Amino acid sequence: MLLSLVAYPLGSILLQSVFPELYDRGFQVFSFTSFESIFKDSYTYQAIVNAFLFGGGTAILAAILGTFFAVLVHRKWVYARKTVGLFIWIVFFTPSYLIAEGWVLMLQDKGVLCELFHLPDGSFKWFFSPAGLIAAMAFRLFPVVYLSVRSGLEGLGSDFEEAARTQGASSLRVWMKIIIPLLFPAILAGATLAFAESVSDFGFASVFVPEAHIPLLTYSIYTALSQMPVNFPQVGAMSIVLIGVIALALWSQKWILGRGSYSIIQNQIRPYRIERSPSVFWTIAAYLILFLVFAVPISGEVITSFFKVSSDGFMASNWTLAHYKTVIQAGSDSYSAILRSLGLSALTAITVTILGVGLAFVIHKKSGMDTKILYVLTMSTLAIPGIVLAAGFVFAWNAPFLIPFHLNFYGTLFCLYLAYVAGSLPNSIRLQIAAITQVSPTLLQAGQVHGAGLFRVFRKILFPLVSGTTISTLFLTFSHIMFELPSSELLYPPDQMVLPVVITKFYNNLDVENGSAMTVLAIGLVIAVFGLGQLLIYVWKQFSRRISMRALYVQEKSIEPAYQMQKEREIAE
Amino acid sequence: MKNIKRIIQLGALTTSMMVLAAGCGTASNQTSAAATGTTGKSTAGNKELVFYSAEGFDQDIATAFEKKTGIKVKLIDDSTGPLLARMQAEKSNPQWDVAWFDGPSNMQGLDDQGMLYKDYTPAGTANYNDLGKKMYPSDHSYFPVTATAAGAIAYNTKLVKPSELPKDWSDLLKPQYKGEVAMNNPSISGPTYSAVFGLMNVQGGIPQGESFFTKLKANGLQVFDSNGPTLTNLSKGIVKYAIAQDSAIIDQINKKEPFKIIYPTSGVTMLTSNIAIDAKAPHLEEAKQFVDFVLSAEGMKVAANAKTGDANFVSLMNGEPGKQGIRPNNIKWNSEDPVAGAQHENDIKTWFTQNIVQ
């Protein structure tokens, strides 16, 4: 199942790097010429070095920002924590090409900021530099670290901290010597993920590189893809290089963790007791940063969507809602595309979440060779730019030898769905592993000792404990797929457009206003679905609580919980 | 270990159910795709056609054709780049019948890979005017439909006086235009490769062309992704001149942008949009009918009246079914050799990326 999902399409593109005529003549022609040609080129070396430089810089900055927000939100130092959480979550799902485009809209010469404050040209030239690229990518990716550190914090009881305090340690000392070291694995896990995402990200590369002139791996892949005839062998070879870079990062993460003992308390997870009231200072700081990382780039889109003609700028007569009307006309292409994307995203989210829980459990518990292969496979899809994975799906599911078996899924929505699943599985697994790591095995054993069946253990113990993460994975995947461009562009069936394709079509036809309107609308829709989900969960919780209360009453038994339940986490943080 | 197996089984079961459900949801599409895509035959009464296109008026043409013939047109509309990647990834088992996009060298590239059908001569080809005949390939692998200038010079009338205008490409190297010129990236924007290759030929060849662009860069040339951003930057006054496809410039002029066009005296490269039939077309007969329709006066009229920049084309047909009076009459048209264009494409794009863009 997973093999067909990930390994087969991936293999069909990677194998071409050494079998350049795989789809013409099978495995007959074997050569390393593609590797030779890319390693002869100083451009490739520069790009690899840059990958480490930019990925590393992004990972560090994202780690700092992510940890900062995780602590603020978890320790309740800010007002309106839910809003902060919501914003971070929106940053996470907004596709990088939109945020990158937003930065350019805002900061370029004669961009929105220049017009608003009448700044001279070149005021923001410093932003389109290596440092700016790192900052923009970190602003986009810090939620990954945030998510990882938050679950780390939840696993971290207050025992050690209280012990240290009793011994007279200062607040700063407690942080530096106890909390940060204990959180280190979580921070590192998030940072590694941020590294991988930044190295394989294409949105920023495509927007920043032409303006900032920095050789990047993903950009060379794109160049190879736009050659005529398309240089698929070279695309395969460069993708392998990319996987290598990210494998190195994952491996060094393991190596660092293996050196010391970073075991987080695994047995008693007691919720942290609130000692401090929210502080105005931290709240302002948090919102300022959030404003910078999100509102600045995205408001370019929002403002444009209300303009009649974007180049006319801020004039009273230039505001309109007409673009919104155009895009949601019932029966129009964009309307049916929205519906199609909603369905596909929901389906993908459910699949990925269920698969993610199962696979995370397997990967966490077992350490055999097969598990390692499984892990590497799913992580490879993380390393590879979406468009390459999508091309792999074309090769794989359009292959002539599948015709007799009627397995040519290419050209159907089902194929697009498979690509969506393959693309979002790694993140799901990563998040679930982080959650499962916290569940002490003794809890499961205790359940079994008391005679609970296996299914019951899974349902009554494991699932409730990881349900917070599960639900957030569900929403994250959903919103991510709503905007997934590369696979959608290459795999959408004839006459059945999906949302991101429609948005790009508007932009390609220089119809910026309608494109922005569509984008803003879609973001609103995702938030609405999120709100609805929250409501459903709330209702369900109330309902199940009432049922269980009645059950207790009927049985006239008071049962002491065998273990301290973890406090309900807020969903989707 | 046993419990883990159970859990995996459970997970597998749930997912297979999910997949099944998904399969049902798309079952109708799958069966139709299987019926048409894999057997390579179309059943009578349920005629259809798969049309890959990067032209702005593709939807209009498809709708008009559907109305006329009752043949259902299934359209994939995308930028030329992703569209070509898709077609070549499909190469072993192509799903498309008709493709239509800009750039003869792109078509030549597909022809070189044996992907185009050569045994059909549409009636419309008899009606080509001189420009059309010049662009029609001798092996009949594809058919020129419309033409535009791959790169002309647009200027912002708010920022430039008529007396300051450059007359020819070489003028752009003068110090008075330092930092005032922008163009597109040929690796991202489809028509730009033709413009670059044509300009190199005007300079006398590839080495001379490379030296021209190097000097242009030294004179402060700015490179943006494609027509969209380049013309936006012209509108905002970041640059005063922009080299872009003339149909896109005309479209912006029609949208009230303060632009005008200079057609340099040494000539502009003619960029044709070309239509071709798949060598392994699943619906060959319908594809032929479609190409006939596109090359007819009726089809050209639909294209010329569509609300898109691409509708501002130069006609390649006698009787000029296109729009009139949108270009001066004295334009010098240079035609690139698509075979040479296809041959040098990778090298020139790579050179441009590494020496001019970066």
PDB file of N, CA, C and O in Angstrom, chain A residues 226-251:
ATOM      1  N   SER A 226      12.427  22.787 -17.170  1.00  0.00           N
ATOM      2  CA  SER A 226      11.930  23.647 -18.243  1.00  0.00           C
ATOM      3  C   SER A 226      12.764  23.511 -19.506  1.00  0.00           C
ATOM      4  O   SER A 226      12.544  24.212 -20.469  1.00  0.00           O
ATOM      5  N   GLN A 227      13.742  22.589 -19.483  1.00  0.00           N
ATOM      6  CA  GLN A 227      14.506  22.376 -20.706  1.00  0.00           C
ATOM      7  C   GLN A 227      13.680  21.617 -21.730  1.00  0.00           C
ATOM      8  O   GLN A 227      12.679  21.011 -21.419  1.00  0.00           O
ATOM      9  N   MET A 228      14.139  21.688 -22.964  1.00  0.00           N
ATOM     10  CA  MET A 228      13.423  21.003 -24.045  1.00  0.00           C
ATOM     11  C   MET A 228      14.398  20.147 -24.800  1.00  0.00           C
ATOM     12  O   MET A 228      15.305  20.694 -25.395  1.00  0.00           O
ATOM     13  N   PRO A 229      14.283  18.827 -24.813  1.00  0.00           N
ATOM     14  CA  PRO A 229      13.323  18.036 -24.055  1.00  0.00           C
ATOM     15  C   PRO A 229      13.647  18.066 -22.553  1.00  0.00           C
ATOM     16  O   PRO A 229      14.799  18.252 -22.190  1.00  0.00           O
ATOM     17  N   VAL A 230      12.619  17.870 -21.749  1.00  0.00           N
ATOM     18  CA  VAL A 230      12.805  17.925 -20.300  1.00  0.00           C
ATOM     19  C   VAL A 230      13.906  16.955 -19.886  1.00  0.00           C
ATOM     20  O   VAL A 230      13.921  15.806 -20.299  1.00  0.00           O
ATOM     21  N   ASN A 231      14.826  17.441 -19.089  1.00  0.00           N
ATOM     22  CA  ASN A 231      15.939  16.614 -18.663  1.00  0.00           C
ATOM     23  C   ASN A 231      15.579  15.838 -17.405  1.00  0.00           C
ATOM     24  O   ASN A 231      16.039  16.142 -16.312  1.00  0.00           O
ATOM     25  N   PHE A 232      14.718  14.820 -17.568  1.00  0.00           N
ATOM     26  CA  PHE A 232      14.274  14.069 -16.391  1.00  0.00           C
ATOM     27  C   PHE A 232      15.416  13.355 -15.672  1.00  0.00           C
ATOM     28  O   PHE A 232      15.428  13.328 -14.443  1.00  0.00           O
ATOM     29  N   PRO A 233      16.397  12.787 -16.418  1.00  0.00           N
ATOM     30  CA  PRO A 233      17.514  12.178 -15.700  1.00  0.00           C
ATOM     31  C   PRO A 233      18.200  13.159 -14.750  1.00  0.00           C
ATOM     32  O   PRO A 233      18.516  12.825 -13.616  1.00  0.00           O
ATOM     33  N   GLN A 234      18.381  14.386 -15.235  1.00  0.00           N
ATOM     34  CA  GLN A 234      19.050  15.361 -14.373  1.00  0.00           C
ATOM     35  C   GLN A 234      18.161  15.762 -13.195  1.00  0.00           C
ATOM     36  O   GLN A 234      18.648  15.968 -12.092  1.00  0.00           O
ATOM     37  N   VAL A 235      16.848  15.852 -13.446  1.00  0.00           N
ATOM     38  CA  VAL A 235      15.917  16.139 -12.360  1.00  0.00           C
ATOM     39  C   VAL A 235      16.040  15.061 -11.294  1.00  0.00           C
ATOM     40  O   VAL A 235      16.131  15.339 -10.097  1.00  0.00           O
ATOM     41  N   GLY A 236      16.087  13.799 -11.750  1.00  0.00           N
ATOM     42  CA  GLY A 236      16.233  12.676 -10.819  1.00  0.00           C
ATOM     43  C   GLY A 236      17.523  12.786 -10.035  1.00  0.00           C
ATOM     44  O   GLY A 236      17.545  12.643  -8.809  1.00  0.00           O
ATOM     45  N   ALA A 237      18.632  13.063 -10.751  1.00  0.00           N
ATOM     46  CA  ALA A 237      19.930  13.134 -10.095  1.00  0.00           C
ATOM     47  C   ALA A 237      19.954  14.242  -9.051  1.00  0.00           C
ATOM     48  O   ALA A 237      20.423  14.050  -7.920  1.00  0.00           O
ATOM     49  N   MET A 238      19.398  15.398  -9.413  1.00  0.00           N
ATOM     50  CA  MET A 238      19.418  16.506  -8.455  1.00  0.00           C
ATOM     51  C   MET A 238      18.510  16.245  -7.264  1.00  0.00           C
ATOM     52  O   MET A 238      18.794  16.672  -6.154  1.00  0.00           O
ATOM     53  N   SER A 239      17.411  15.519  -7.524  1.00  0.00           N
ATOM     54  CA  SER A 239      16.543  15.168  -6.409  1.00  0.00           C
ATOM     55  C   SER A 239      17.268  14.254  -5.433  1.00  0.00           C
ATOM     56  O   SER A 239      17.092  14.359  -4.218  1.00  0.00           O
ATOM     57  N   ILE A 240      18.100  13.345  -5.981  1.00  0.00           N
ATOM     58  CA  ILE A 240      18.853  12.458  -5.093  1.00  0.00           C
ATOM     59  C   ILE A 240      19.827  13.283  -4.253  1.00  0.00           C
ATOM     60  O   ILE A 240      19.989  13.054  -3.053  1.00  0.00           O
ATOM     61  N   VAL A 241      20.464  14.268  -4.885  1.00  0.00           N
ATOM     62  CA  VAL A 241      21.356  15.151  -4.128  1.00  0.00           C
ATOM     63  C   VAL A 241      20.583  15.834  -2.993  1.00  0.00           C
ATOM     64  O   VAL A 241      21.026  15.896  -1.849  1.00  0.00           O
ATOM     65  N   LEU A 242      19.390  16.286  -3.334  1.00  0.00           N
ATOM     66  CA  LEU A 242      18.551  16.969  -2.351  1.00  0.00           C
ATOM     67  C   LEU A 242      18.192  16.033  -1.199  1.00  0.00           C
ATOM     68  O   LEU A 242      18.262  16.405  -0.021  1.00  0.00           O
ATOM     69  N   ILE A 243      17.816  14.798  -1.543  1.00  0.00           N
ATOM     70  CA  ILE A 243      17.501  13.818  -0.506  1.00  0.00           C
ATOM     71  C   ILE A 243      18.730  13.587   0.364  1.00  0.00           C
ATOM     72  O   ILE A 243      18.637  13.483   1.587  1.00  0.00           O
ATOM     73  N   GLY A 244      19.907  13.540  -0.284  1.00  0.00           N
ATOM     74  CA  GLY A 244      21.147  13.342   0.454  1.00  0.00           C
ATOM     75  C   GLY A 244      21.359  14.442   1.485  1.00  0.00           C
ATOM     76  O   GLY A 244      21.686  14.168   2.644  1.00  0.00           O
ATOM     77  N   VAL A 245      21.160  15.682   1.055  1.00  0.00           N
ATOM     78  CA  VAL A 245      21.348  16.820   1.952  1.00  0.00           C
ATOM     79  C   VAL A 245      20.438  16.696   3.173  1.00  0.00           C
ATOM     80  O   VAL A 245      20.857  16.879   4.318  1.00  0.00           O
ATOM     81  N   ILE A 246      19.176  16.326   2.899  1.00  0.00           N
ATOM     82  CA  ILE A 246      18.228  16.258   4.009  1.00  0.00           C
ATOM     83  C   ILE A 246      18.467  15.036   4.878  1.00  0.00           C
ATOM     84  O   ILE A 246      18.333  15.092   6.099  1.00  0.00           O
ATOM     85  N   ALA A 247      18.887  13.938   4.232  1.00  0.00           N
ATOM     86  CA  ALA A 247      19.226  12.739   5.009  1.00  0.00           C
ATOM     87  C   ALA A 247      20.349  13.064   5.981  1.00  0.00           C
ATOM     88  O   ALA A 247      20.338  12.636   7.139  1.00  0.00           O
ATOM     89  N   LEU A 248      21.303  13.847   5.497  1.00  0.00           N
ATOM     90  CA  LEU A 248      22.424  14.244   6.349  1.00  0.00           C
ATOM     91  C   LEU A 248      21.918  15.004   7.569  1.00  0.00           C
ATOM     92  O   LEU A 248      22.378  14.794   8.698  1.00  0.00           O
ATOM     93  N   ALA A 249      20.959  15.876   7.345  1.00  0.00           N
ATOM     94  CA  ALA A 249      20.407  16.656   8.450  1.00  0.00           C
ATOM     95  C   ALA A 249      19.694  15.742   9.447  1.00  0.00           C
ATOM     96  O   ALA A 249      19.886  15.845  10.661  1.00  0.00           O
ATOM     97  N   LEU A 250      18.891  14.818   8.929  1.00  0.00           N
ATOM     98  CA  LEU A 250      18.152  13.910   9.814  1.00  0.00           C
ATOM     99  C   LEU A 250      19.124  13.021  10.589  1.00  0.00           C
ATOM    100  O   LEU A 250      18.938  12.749  11.771  1.00  0.00           O
ATOM    101  N   TRP A 251      20.174  12.598   9.866  1.00  0.00           N
ATOM    102  CA  TRP A 251      21.141  11.712  10.498  1.00  0.00           C
ATOM    103  C   TRP A 251      21.889  12.446  11.616  1.00  0.00           C
ATOM    104  O   TRP A 251      22.091  11.915  12.699  1.00  0.00           O
TER     105      TRP A 251
END
